[in-house]
mmCIF file of C-alpha atoms and ligand atoms in Angstrom:
data_model
loop_
_atom_site.group_PDB
_atom_site.id
_atom_site.type_symbol
_atom_site.label_atom_id
_atom_site.label_comp_id
_atom_site.label_asym_id
_atom_site.label_seq_id
_atom_site.Cartn_x
_atom_site.Cartn_y
_atom_site.Cartn_z
ATOM 1 C CA MET A 1 -0.295 -0.124 -0.090
ATOM 2 C CA SER A 2 1.772 3.203 -0.822
ATOM 3 C CA ILE A 3 0.543 6.651 0.034
ATOM 4 C CA PRO A 4 -2.393 8.184 -2.391
ATOM 5 C CA THR A 5 -1.782 10.928 -4.507
ATOM 6 C CA VAL A 6 -4.060 13.129 -2.113
ATOM 7 C CA PHE A 7 -1.773 13.122 0.585
ATOM 8 C CA ALA A 8 1.572 12.922 -1.615
ATOM 9 C CA ASP A 9 3.017 16.300 -0.336
ATOM 10 C CA SER A 10 2.302 16.391 3.750
ATOM 11 C CA GLU A 11 5.043 17.633 5.538
ATOM 12 C CA VAL A 12 4.406 13.425 7.753
ATOM 13 C CA ARG A 13 4.835 11.701 3.866
ATOM 14 C CA ASP A 14 7.456 9.557 5.335
ATOM 15 C CA VAL A 15 6.298 8.545 8.931
ATOM 16 C CA LEU A 16 3.250 7.526 7.121
ATOM 17 C CA GLU A 17 5.475 5.791 4.669
ATOM 18 C CA LYS A 18 7.250 4.031 8.126
ATOM 19 C CA ALA A 19 3.850 2.735 9.734
ATOM 20 C CA ILE A 20 2.046 1.504 6.734
ATOM 21 C CA ALA A 21 5.209 -0.230 6.284
ATOM 22 C CA GLY A 22 5.490 -1.984 9.891
ATOM 23 C CA ASP A 23 8.183 0.151 10.814
ATOM 24 C CA ARG A 24 9.085 1.228 14.264
ATOM 25 C CA LEU A 25 8.080 5.069 15.035
ATOM 26 C CA SER A 26 10.639 7.284 16.349
ATOM 27 C CA PHE A 27 10.374 9.379 19.300
ATOM 28 C CA ASP A 28 10.811 12.500 16.652
ATOM 29 C CA ASP A 29 8.376 10.139 14.583
ATOM 30 C CA GLY A 30 5.309 10.574 16.996
ATOM 31 C CA VAL A 31 5.978 14.452 18.157
ATOM 32 C CA ARG A 32 5.394 15.810 14.072
ATOM 33 C CA LEU A 33 2.575 13.744 13.862
ATOM 34 C CA PHE A 34 1.371 15.382 17.240
ATOM 35 C CA ALA A 35 2.142 18.236 15.648
ATOM 36 C CA THR A 36 1.236 18.301 12.193
ATOM 37 C CA HIS A 37 -1.962 19.867 10.895
ATOM 38 C CA ASP A 38 -2.101 16.918 8.561
ATOM 39 C CA VAL A 39 -4.756 15.455 10.211
ATOM 40 C CA ALA A 40 -6.319 13.462 6.847
ATOM 41 C CA ALA A 41 -3.514 11.695 6.864
ATOM 42 C CA VAL A 42 -2.632 10.493 9.692
ATOM 43 C CA GLY A 43 -6.165 8.926 10.315
ATOM 44 C CA TRP A 44 -5.591 7.486 6.815
ATOM 45 C CA ALA A 45 -2.522 5.402 7.425
ATOM 46 C CA ALA A 46 -3.828 4.592 11.581
ATOM 47 C CA ASN A 47 -7.215 3.180 9.532
ATOM 48 C CA GLN A 48 -4.125 1.264 7.297
ATOM 49 C CA VAL A 49 -2.509 -0.308 10.054
ATOM 50 C CA ARG A 50 -6.137 -0.870 11.801
ATOM 51 C CA GLU A 51 -7.898 -2.294 8.270
ATOM 52 C CA GLN A 52 -4.358 -4.517 8.140
ATOM 53 C CA ARG A 53 -4.301 -6.093 11.876
ATOM 54 C CA HIS A 54 -8.493 -5.865 11.905
ATOM 55 C CA GLY A 55 -9.910 -5.555 9.517
ATOM 56 C CA ASN A 56 -13.798 -4.376 9.444
ATOM 57 C CA THR A 57 -13.609 -5.729 12.995
ATOM 58 C CA THR A 58 -14.822 -3.448 15.985
ATOM 59 C CA TYR A 59 -14.951 -5.602 19.083
ATOM 60 C CA TYR A 60 -17.207 -4.819 21.724
ATOM 61 C CA LEU A 61 -18.346 -6.582 25.011
ATOM 62 C CA LYS A 62 -21.280 -6.247 27.706
ATOM 63 C CA ASN A 63 -19.832 -5.557 30.798
ATOM 64 C CA ARG A 64 -20.498 -3.884 33.829
ATOM 65 C CA HIS A 65 -19.203 -0.710 36.150
ATOM 66 C CA ILE A 66 -18.719 -1.123 39.400
ATOM 67 C CA ASN A 67 -16.909 1.482 41.496
ATOM 68 C CA TYR A 68 -17.237 0.538 45.089
ATOM 69 C CA SER A 69 -16.203 3.679 46.743
ATOM 70 C CA ASN A 70 -14.797 7.139 45.752
ATOM 71 C CA VAL A 71 -13.741 7.794 49.328
ATOM 72 C CA CYS A 72 -9.604 8.870 48.331
ATOM 73 C CA LYS A 73 -6.685 9.452 50.007
ATOM 74 C CA TYR A 74 -5.724 11.594 47.729
ATOM 75 C CA ASP A 75 -6.748 14.958 45.790
ATOM 76 C CA CYS A 76 -5.745 14.142 41.326
ATOM 77 C CA PHE A 77 -6.588 17.765 39.703
ATOM 78 C CA PHE A 78 -8.224 16.068 37.372
ATOM 79 C CA CYS A 79 -10.487 13.921 38.991
ATOM 80 C CA SER A 80 -13.669 14.457 39.661
ATOM 81 C CA PHE A 81 -14.383 11.091 41.599
ATOM 82 C CA PHE A 82 -13.368 11.839 45.114
ATOM 83 C CA ARG A 83 -14.063 12.595 48.429
ATOM 84 C CA LYS A 84 -12.031 12.758 50.358
ATOM 85 C CA SER A 85 -13.815 10.985 53.829
ATOM 86 C CA LYS A 86 -16.338 8.319 53.652
ATOM 87 C CA ASP A 87 -19.244 11.715 55.177
ATOM 88 C CA ASP A 88 -18.204 14.518 52.994
ATOM 89 C CA GLU A 89 -21.546 15.281 50.058
ATOM 90 C CA GLY A 90 -21.432 12.708 47.282
ATOM 91 C CA ALA A 91 -19.566 10.149 49.051
ATOM 92 C CA TRP A 92 -20.486 6.210 48.747
ATOM 93 C CA GLU A 93 -18.643 3.513 50.339
ATOM 94 C CA TRP A 94 -20.045 -0.132 49.527
ATOM 95 C CA THR A 95 -19.983 -3.583 51.517
ATOM 96 C CA VAL A 96 -19.960 -6.447 49.678
ATOM 97 C CA ASP A 97 -23.599 -7.290 50.450
ATOM 98 C CA GLN A 98 -24.234 -3.962 48.467
ATOM 99 C CA VAL A 99 -21.370 -4.314 45.956
ATOM 100 C CA LEU A 100 -23.300 -7.325 45.131
ATOM 101 C CA ASP A 101 -26.435 -6.812 45.147
ATOM 102 C CA HIS A 102 -25.772 -4.014 43.068
ATOM 103 C CA VAL A 103 -25.352 -6.238 40.234
ATOM 104 C CA LYS A 104 -27.443 -9.136 41.392
ATOM 105 C CA ASP A 105 -29.570 -8.495 38.380
ATOM 106 C CA PHE A 106 -27.359 -9.497 35.528
ATOM 107 C CA LYS A 107 -26.963 -13.383 37.389
ATOM 108 C CA ASP A 108 -26.709 -15.404 33.750
ATOM 109 C CA SER A 109 -26.847 -12.411 31.515
ATOM 110 C CA GLY A 110 -24.537 -13.369 29.193
ATOM 111 C CA LEU A 111 -22.040 -10.074 31.291
ATOM 112 C CA GLN A 112 -18.444 -10.571 30.309
ATOM 113 C CA GLU A 113 -17.202 -8.914 32.688
ATOM 114 C CA PHE A 114 -17.249 -6.703 36.222
ATOM 115 C CA HIS A 115 -14.805 -3.246 35.344
ATOM 116 C CA ILE A 116 -14.492 -2.586 38.745
ATOM 117 C CA VAL A 117 -12.300 0.751 40.472
ATOM 118 C CA GLY A 118 -12.633 2.476 42.901
ATOM 119 C CA GLY A 119 -10.835 5.534 44.951
ATOM 120 C CA VAL A 120 -7.998 4.272 46.899
ATOM 121 C CA HIS A 121 -9.743 4.203 50.105
ATOM 122 C CA PRO A 122 -8.259 5.006 53.498
ATOM 123 C CA ASP A 123 -10.260 2.742 56.155
ATOM 124 C CA LEU A 124 -10.437 -0.851 54.373
ATOM 125 C CA PRO A 125 -8.361 -3.896 54.871
ATOM 126 C CA PHE A 126 -7.232 -5.310 52.229
ATOM 127 C CA SER A 127 -9.665 -8.221 52.616
ATOM 128 C CA TYR A 128 -11.878 -6.547 51.977
ATOM 129 C CA TYR A 129 -10.744 -6.412 47.852
ATOM 130 C CA THR A 130 -10.274 -9.666 48.384
ATOM 131 C CA ASP A 131 -13.961 -10.842 50.296
ATOM 132 C CA MET A 132 -15.223 -8.951 46.837
ATOM 133 C CA LEU A 133 -13.464 -10.946 44.146
ATOM 134 C CA SER A 134 -14.345 -13.738 45.466
ATOM 135 C CA ALA A 135 -18.004 -13.084 46.213
ATOM 136 C CA LEU A 136 -18.185 -11.795 42.797
ATOM 137 C CA ARG A 137 -16.632 -14.963 41.847
ATOM 138 C CA ASP A 138 -18.763 -16.814 43.203
ATOM 139 C CA ALA A 139 -22.178 -15.551 42.356
ATOM 140 C CA HIS A 140 -20.720 -14.443 39.132
ATOM 141 C CA PRO A 141 -19.140 -17.338 37.962
ATOM 142 C CA GLY A 142 -17.926 -16.816 33.923
ATOM 143 C CA VAL A 143 -17.318 -12.941 34.484
ATOM 144 C CA THR A 144 -13.538 -11.883 34.260
ATOM 145 C CA LEU A 145 -13.037 -9.440 37.129
ATOM 146 C CA LYS A 146 -11.328 -6.573 36.213
ATOM 147 C CA ALA A 147 -9.974 -5.019 38.749
ATOM 148 C CA PHE A 148 -7.965 -1.972 40.045
ATOM 149 C CA THR A 149 -5.570 0.306 38.682
ATOM 150 C CA ALA A 150 -2.082 -0.240 39.372
ATOM 151 C CA ILE A 151 -2.366 3.043 41.491
ATOM 152 C CA GLU A 152 -4.850 0.075 44.031
ATOM 153 C CA ILE A 153 -2.608 -2.370 43.695
ATOM 154 C CA ALA A 154 1.234 -0.560 45.365
ATOM 155 C CA TYR A 155 -1.685 0.866 47.813
ATOM 156 C CA PHE A 156 -2.901 -2.836 48.472
ATOM 157 C CA ALA A 157 1.310 -3.057 48.709
ATOM 158 C CA GLU A 158 2.171 -0.474 50.898
ATOM 159 C CA LEU A 159 -0.732 -1.194 53.049
ATOM 160 C CA THR A 160 -0.430 -4.882 54.042
ATOM 161 C CA GLY A 161 4.018 -4.238 54.155
ATOM 162 C CA LYS A 162 3.827 -7.284 50.955
ATOM 163 C CA SER A 163 5.443 -7.078 47.616
ATOM 164 C CA LEU A 164 3.613 -6.176 44.380
ATOM 165 C CA THR A 165 3.929 -9.983 43.700
ATOM 166 C CA GLU A 166 2.376 -11.475 46.390
ATOM 167 C CA VAL A 167 -0.261 -9.195 46.423
ATOM 168 C CA LEU A 168 -1.570 -9.521 43.335
ATOM 169 C CA SER A 169 -1.354 -13.672 44.221
ATOM 170 C CA GLU A 170 -3.588 -13.542 46.804
ATOM 171 C CA LEU A 171 -6.403 -11.410 43.921
ATOM 172 C CA LYS A 172 -5.917 -13.680 41.458
ATOM 173 C CA ASP A 173 -6.250 -16.386 43.980
ATOM 174 C CA ALA A 174 -10.205 -15.379 44.945
ATOM 175 C CA GLY A 175 -10.850 -13.917 41.466
ATOM 176 C CA LEU A 176 -8.888 -11.380 39.457
ATOM 177 C CA GLY A 177 -8.694 -11.653 35.571
ATOM 178 C CA MET A 178 -7.037 -8.514 34.988
ATOM 179 C CA LEU A 179 -6.204 -5.108 35.431
ATOM 180 C CA PRO A 180 -7.541 -1.918 33.945
ATOM 181 C CA GLY A 181 -5.608 0.769 32.831
ATOM 182 C CA GLY A 182 -5.950 3.554 34.534
ATOM 183 C CA GLY A 183 -3.597 5.971 37.133
ATOM 184 C CA ALA A 184 -1.268 6.009 33.687
ATOM 185 C CA GLU A 185 -2.384 9.814 33.724
ATOM 186 C CA VAL A 186 0.566 10.915 31.906
ATOM 187 C CA PHE A 187 4.184 9.273 32.589
ATOM 188 C CA ALA A 188 6.190 12.303 32.996
ATOM 189 C CA ASP A 189 7.866 13.468 36.062
ATOM 190 C CA ARG A 190 7.728 17.716 35.541
ATOM 191 C CA VAL A 191 2.816 16.299 35.085
ATOM 192 C CA ARG A 192 2.500 13.950 37.951
ATOM 193 C CA TYR A 193 4.401 16.745 39.743
ATOM 194 C CA LYS A 194 1.220 18.728 39.006
ATOM 195 C CA VAL A 195 -1.585 17.061 38.341
ATOM 196 C CA CYS A 196 -1.233 13.773 41.379
ATOM 197 C CA ARG A 197 1.843 14.178 43.404
ATOM 198 C CA ASP A 198 1.167 12.021 46.033
ATOM 199 C CA LYS A 199 -0.198 8.896 43.958
ATOM 200 C CA ALA A 200 1.895 6.135 42.557
ATOM 201 C CA ASP A 201 4.451 7.737 40.149
ATOM 202 C CA SER A 202 5.625 6.384 36.926
ATOM 203 C CA ASP A 203 8.829 3.967 38.119
ATOM 204 C CA ARG A 204 5.824 2.150 40.649
ATOM 205 C CA TRP A 205 2.834 1.681 37.602
ATOM 206 C CA PHE A 206 4.974 0.119 36.040
ATOM 207 C CA GLU A 207 6.073 -2.145 38.117
ATOM 208 C CA VAL A 208 2.801 -3.026 38.875
ATOM 209 C CA HIS A 209 1.420 -4.073 35.739
ATOM 210 C CA GLU A 210 4.847 -5.587 35.371
ATOM 211 C CA ALA A 211 4.912 -7.980 37.835
ATOM 212 C CA ALA A 212 0.999 -8.410 36.857
ATOM 213 C CA HIS A 213 1.993 -10.244 33.422
ATOM 214 C CA ALA A 214 4.708 -11.727 34.732
ATOM 215 C CA LEU A 215 2.601 -13.708 37.120
ATOM 216 C CA GLY A 216 0.152 -14.016 33.633
ATOM 217 C CA ILE A 217 -2.449 -11.689 33.978
ATOM 218 C CA PRO A 218 -2.702 -9.307 31.539
ATOM 219 C CA THR A 219 -3.739 -5.596 31.853
ATOM 220 C CA ASN A 220 -5.022 -2.418 28.971
ATOM 221 C CA CYS A 221 -2.984 1.181 29.021
ATOM 222 C CA THR A 222 -3.908 4.036 28.705
ATOM 223 C CA MET A 223 -3.120 7.972 28.189
ATOM 224 C CA LEU A 224 -5.083 10.849 30.245
ATOM 225 C CA TYR A 225 -4.731 14.204 27.510
ATOM 226 C CA GLY A 226 -5.855 17.312 26.671
ATOM 227 C CA HIS A 227 -4.408 19.277 29.809
ATOM 228 C CA ILE A 228 -0.760 20.501 30.755
ATOM 229 C CA GLU A 229 0.701 18.068 29.189
ATOM 230 C CA THR A 230 3.080 18.770 25.454
ATOM 231 C CA HIS A 231 3.487 16.821 22.850
ATOM 232 C CA GLU A 232 7.020 15.653 23.778
ATOM 233 C CA GLU A 233 5.131 13.730 27.121
ATOM 234 C CA ARG A 234 2.964 12.205 25.386
ATOM 235 C CA VAL A 235 5.249 10.341 22.860
ATOM 236 C CA ASP A 236 7.341 9.431 26.145
ATOM 237 C CA HIS A 237 4.629 7.863 27.833
ATOM 238 C CA LEU A 238 3.869 6.266 24.605
ATOM 239 C CA GLN A 239 7.320 5.527 23.899
ATOM 240 C CA ARG A 240 7.103 3.980 27.980
ATOM 241 C CA LEU A 241 3.988 2.014 26.591
ATOM 242 C CA ARG A 242 5.776 0.373 23.840
ATOM 243 C CA ASP A 243 9.034 -0.413 26.001
ATOM 244 C CA LEU A 244 6.954 -2.195 28.367
ATOM 245 C CA GLN A 245 4.938 -4.141 25.860
ATOM 246 C CA ASP A 246 8.853 -4.824 24.101
ATOM 247 C CA LYS A 247 10.260 -6.879 27.056
ATOM 248 C CA THR A 248 6.547 -8.986 28.490
ATOM 249 C CA GLY A 249 3.365 -8.904 26.054
ATOM 250 C CA GLY A 250 0.984 -8.115 28.428
ATOM 251 C CA MET A 251 -0.742 -4.914 27.501
ATOM 252 C CA LEU A 252 -4.224 -6.369 25.740
ATOM 253 C CA SER A 253 -5.355 -2.723 25.091
ATOM 254 C CA TYR A 254 -5.011 0.652 24.710
ATOM 255 C CA ILE A 255 -7.486 3.400 25.906
ATOM 256 C CA PRO A 256 -6.456 7.188 24.862
ATOM 257 C CA LEU A 257 -8.457 9.198 28.081
ATOM 258 C CA ARG A 258 -10.015 12.951 26.689
ATOM 259 C CA PHE A 259 -9.621 15.060 29.562
ATOM 260 C CA HIS A 260 -13.648 15.956 30.897
ATOM 261 C CA PRO A 261 -12.959 19.613 32.560
ATOM 262 C CA ASP A 262 -16.499 19.802 34.956
ATOM 263 C CA ASN A 263 -16.208 19.518 39.167
ATOM 264 C CA ASN A 264 -12.327 19.199 39.433
ATOM 265 C CA LEU A 265 -9.709 21.870 40.540
ATOM 266 C CA LEU A 266 -7.677 21.299 36.263
ATOM 267 C CA GLY A 267 -10.581 21.705 35.265
ATOM 268 C CA SER A 268 -11.412 24.918 37.176
ATOM 269 C CA LYS A 269 -8.243 26.603 35.890
ATOM 270 C CA LYS A 270 -10.082 27.216 32.280
ATOM 271 C CA LEU A 271 -8.005 24.898 30.388
ATOM 272 C CA GLY A 272 -11.028 23.668 28.158
ATOM 273 C CA GLU A 273 -10.998 20.586 26.460
ATOM 274 C CA PRO A 274 -8.467 18.840 23.877
ATOM 275 C CA SER A 275 -9.871 19.416 20.392
ATOM 276 C CA GLY A 276 -11.951 17.287 18.527
ATOM 277 C CA LEU A 277 -8.468 16.548 15.419
ATOM 278 C CA ASP A 278 -6.880 16.456 18.553
ATOM 279 C CA VAL A 279 -9.031 13.424 19.753
ATOM 280 C CA LEU A 280 -8.752 12.010 16.463
ATOM 281 C CA LYS A 281 -4.836 12.302 16.572
ATOM 282 C CA ASN A 282 -4.711 10.410 20.005
ATOM 283 C CA VAL A 283 -6.476 7.685 18.356
ATOM 284 C CA ALA A 284 -4.595 7.080 15.517
ATOM 285 C CA ILE A 285 -0.744 7.931 17.059
ATOM 286 C CA GLY A 286 -2.446 5.331 19.572
ATOM 287 C CA ARG A 287 -2.647 2.868 16.688
ATOM 288 C CA LEU A 288 0.478 4.099 15.025
ATOM 289 C CA PHE A 289 3.178 4.175 17.584
ATOM 290 C CA LEU A 290 2.319 1.560 19.653
ATOM 291 C CA ASP A 291 2.698 -1.658 17.124
ATOM 292 C CA ASN A 292 3.493 -3.934 18.954
ATOM 293 C CA ILE A 293 -0.251 -3.182 21.340
ATOM 294 C CA PRO A 294 -3.231 -5.151 19.282
ATOM 295 C CA HIS A 295 -6.005 -3.046 20.770
ATOM 296 C CA ILE A 296 -6.451 0.709 20.061
ATOM 297 C CA LYS A 297 -10.272 0.853 22.632
ATOM 298 C CA ALA A 298 -11.945 4.844 21.163
ATOM 299 C CA TYR A 299 -14.277 4.651 25.141
ATOM 300 C CA TRP A 300 -17.369 5.663 23.757
ATOM 301 C CA VAL A 301 -18.515 7.058 27.447
ATOM 302 C CA MET A 302 -15.318 9.148 27.751
ATOM 303 C CA LEU A 303 -16.013 10.400 24.559
ATOM 304 C CA GLY A 304 -19.308 10.541 22.939
ATOM 305 C CA ILE A 305 -21.141 7.982 20.700
ATOM 306 C CA LYS A 306 -20.073 10.246 17.452
ATOM 307 C CA PRO A 307 -16.934 10.643 17.768
ATOM 308 C CA ALA A 308 -16.199 7.171 19.268
ATOM 309 C CA GLN A 309 -17.681 6.036 15.535
ATOM 310 C CA LEU A 310 -15.475 8.147 14.518
ATOM 311 C CA ALA A 311 -12.364 7.322 16.093
ATOM 312 C CA LEU A 312 -13.176 3.470 14.525
ATOM 313 C CA ALA A 313 -11.901 5.172 11.168
ATOM 314 C CA TRP A 314 -9.233 6.256 12.471
ATOM 315 C CA GLY A 315 -7.630 3.677 13.950
ATOM 316 C CA ALA A 316 -9.567 2.307 17.147
ATOM 317 C CA ASN A 317 -10.666 -1.263 16.899
ATOM 318 C CA ASP A 318 -12.688 -1.587 20.312
ATOM 319 C CA ILE A 319 -15.252 0.279 21.500
ATOM 320 C CA ASP A 320 -15.493 -1.561 24.843
ATOM 321 C CA GLY A 321 -18.803 -2.331 26.227
ATOM 322 C CA THR A 322 -22.223 -2.009 27.214
ATOM 323 C CA VAL A 323 -21.195 0.118 30.459
ATOM 324 C CA THR A 324 -23.521 0.311 33.165
ATOM 325 C CA TRP A 325 -23.209 2.587 35.765
ATOM 326 C CA GLU A 326 -19.708 4.556 35.325
ATOM 327 C CA ARG A 327 -18.981 7.671 37.948
ATOM 328 C CA ILE A 328 -15.769 8.496 36.515
ATOM 329 C CA TYR A 329 -16.610 10.298 33.564
ATOM 330 C CA GLN A 330 -20.701 11.391 34.435
ATOM 331 C CA MET A 331 -19.166 13.127 37.585
ATOM 332 C CA ALA A 332 -16.136 14.926 35.278
ATOM 333 C CA GLY A 333 -19.210 16.017 33.013
ATOM 334 C CA ALA A 334 -19.803 13.454 30.552
ATOM 335 C CA GLU A 335 -23.693 13.435 31.587
ATOM 336 C CA THR A 336 -24.986 13.851 27.234
ATOM 337 C CA THR A 337 -23.588 10.550 27.423
ATOM 338 C CA PRO A 338 -26.018 8.265 28.226
ATOM 339 C CA GLU A 339 -25.334 5.805 31.259
ATOM 340 C CA GLU A 340 -25.399 2.051 29.257
ATOM 341 C CA MET A 341 -26.560 1.099 26.259
ATOM 342 C CA THR A 342 -28.037 -2.206 25.275
ATOM 343 C CA GLU A 343 -25.644 -4.074 23.301
ATOM 344 C CA GLN A 344 -28.449 -3.940 20.150
ATOM 345 C CA ARG A 345 -27.354 -0.385 20.081
ATOM 346 C CA LEU A 346 -24.204 -0.984 20.097
ATOM 347 C CA ARG A 347 -23.495 -3.030 17.552
ATOM 348 C CA GLU A 348 -25.979 -0.303 16.206
ATOM 349 C CA VAL A 349 -23.540 2.465 16.792
ATOM 350 C CA VAL A 350 -20.520 0.375 15.017
ATOM 351 C CA LEU A 351 -22.399 -1.078 11.984
ATOM 352 C CA GLU A 352 -23.638 2.786 11.649
ATOM 353 C CA ALA A 353 -20.157 3.897 11.646
ATOM 354 C CA GLY A 354 -19.466 0.819 8.527
ATOM 355 C CA ARG A 355 -17.597 -1.572 11.058
ATOM 356 C CA GLU A 356 -18.716 -5.156 11.408
ATOM 357 C CA PRO A 357 -19.233 -5.056 15.514
ATOM 358 C CA VAL A 358 -17.708 -7.930 17.200
ATOM 359 C CA GLU A 359 -18.925 -9.730 20.424
ATOM 360 C CA ARG A 360 -15.979 -10.545 22.714
ATOM 361 C CA ASP A 361 -14.852 -12.183 26.190
ATOM 362 C CA ALA A 362 -12.711 -9.467 28.279
ATOM 363 C CA PHE A 363 -9.549 -11.349 26.923
ATOM 364 C CA TYR A 364 -9.987 -10.762 22.757
ATOM 365 C CA ASN A 365 -11.879 -13.521 22.463
ATOM 366 C CA VAL A 366 -15.030 -13.831 20.160
ATOM 367 C CA ILE A 367 -18.259 -15.050 21.539
ATOM 368 C CA GLU A 368 -20.015 -16.745 19.094
ATOM 369 C CA ARG A 369 -23.468 -15.938 18.116
ATOM 370 C CA GLU A 370 -27.120 -17.253 17.150
ATOM 371 C CA PRO A 371 -27.183 -16.565 13.476
ATOM 372 C CA GLU A 372 -28.670 -13.567 13.382
ATOM 373 C CA PRO A 373 -33.362 -14.373 12.507
ATOM 374 C CA VAL A 374 -33.721 -14.176 9.007
ATOM 375 C CA ALA A 375 -37.095 -11.838 8.605
ATOM 376 C CA THR A 376 -39.553 -13.978 5.869
HETATM 377 O O1 V47 B 401 -7.052 6.096 35.461
HETATM 378 C C1 V47 B 401 -9.523 10.873 36.122
HETATM 379 C C2 V47 B 401 -9.133 8.866 34.256
HETATM 380 C C3 V47 B 401 -9.180 7.453 34.888
HETATM 381 C C4 V47 B 401 -10.570 12.006 34.413
HETATM 382 O O2 V47 B 401 -8.397 -0.656 31.123
HETATM 383 C C5 V47 B 401 -10.323 11.280 33.965
HETATM 384 O O3 V47 B 401 -10.875 -1.253 29.901
HETATM 385 C C6 V47 B 401 -10.505 12.547 32.043
HETATM 386 O O4 V47 B 401 -8.630 3.756 33.444
HETATM 387 N N1 V47 B 401 -11.800 13.157 32.855
HETATM 388 C C7 V47 B 401 -9.391 5.768 35.295
HETATM 389 N N2 V47 B 401 -10.132 11.047 32.361
HETATM 390 C C8 V47 B 401 -10.466 4.933 33.606
HETATM 391 C C9 V47 B 401 -10.242 3.472 33.123
HETATM 392 C C10 V47 B 401 -10.200 3.047 32.155
HETATM 393 C C11 V47 B 401 -11.171 3.665 31.745
HETATM 394 C C12 V47 B 401 -12.244 2.623 30.587
HETATM 395 C C13 V47 B 401 -11.657 1.063 29.739
HETATM 396 C C14 V47 B 401 -10.177 1.692 30.168
HETATM 397 C C15 V47 B 401 -9.784 -0.556 30.612
HETATM 398 C C16 V47 B 401 -10.315 1.419 32.243
HETATM 399 O O5 V47 B 401 -9.935 7.649 34.282
HETATM 400 C C17 V47 B 401 -8.003 7.114 35.660
HETATM 401 C C18 V47 B 401 -8.134 9.066 34.523
HETATM 402 O O6 V47 B 401 -7.121 8.801 33.673
HETATM 403 N N3 V47 B 401 -9.605 10.153 34.647
HETATM 404 N N4 V47 B 401 -10.972 11.427 36.391
HETATM 405 C C19 V47 B 401 -11.304 13.730 33.965
HETATM 406 N N5 V47 B 401 -11.679 14.465 35.313
#
């Protein structure tokens, strides 16, 4: 495949040619892609690579979020979700029974995944987390428990005085199936110092993911973009993810997370939001730069449905899931996005974008479906 005539004069033609030939992009290539205004050419190349790897397939899954508590000992400036104390307005913390009650209607519903994250709770014992996982595993056998960001895992190690491997092994024994990609934010120290200085640093984030991979626990990864980070800091972030993946191969999916500015300290600085083009560029450059991470996710809850459809033509091959009851984005200004989608609507969204919806499990195994009934 060569560059079409319409993009022949693109200032990033050489970079795009490398990417579609399967050659690895350098740090400088990545910075040039973020800097260019030639976004159509970048999107075209990302779509080529997406189609080389996944054809027209767009994965989705039936999942459900469990945000068990928003009480958090940290106060990250981008976060609208946390409350310092359980007595603060808008705070909640569920017992294990309340967690079970919250998801009881999903028993035997074909659900593939619970996505479980909370704040870094200052008081709950480690046994709360193992009990929650084993209770969910027993009540919902077959549903993968994708639980706890690297920040929560790092805190469990601090709380118990155990190693990351010990903590992760105990969680795995209790039912942990994989880790979500959160807590990565932007790895550069300058950014972390300004937006989330108290929590685990980037080296620790990587130690958690590496320890998980060594135990056979796959993970996802993210980048929270569109606030104070520079293009160089974005590429540095992607390069560190690519380096880990070269080492372990344990990451399934990259999810670029668009910053939402409502109800948080960073948003109150009137930073605004990333532009529509920046949103698409982050998807496309994720696809082009992360040549060793198989899946790029257009997380519709964060993007909105229409931008998520566009992202499916800009390198993304996954749209996440039915996602009932998600709080992190709803509290940060994504209220215009619905809180859940039926499987049928999710499939329509993918079809409207000209893609083929394919149901998957948490590990990207395809779920065989009954053929659609033929109208007679
Ligand atoms: O780590 C917090 C981000 C993340 C805001 O692994 C914000 O499949 C934007 O990681 N504006 C948690 N972003 C969500 C997450 C995730 C989402 C979907 C799928 C997967 C997966 C993982 O949300 C946090 C933080 O980076 N976040 N506040 C905000 N105001």
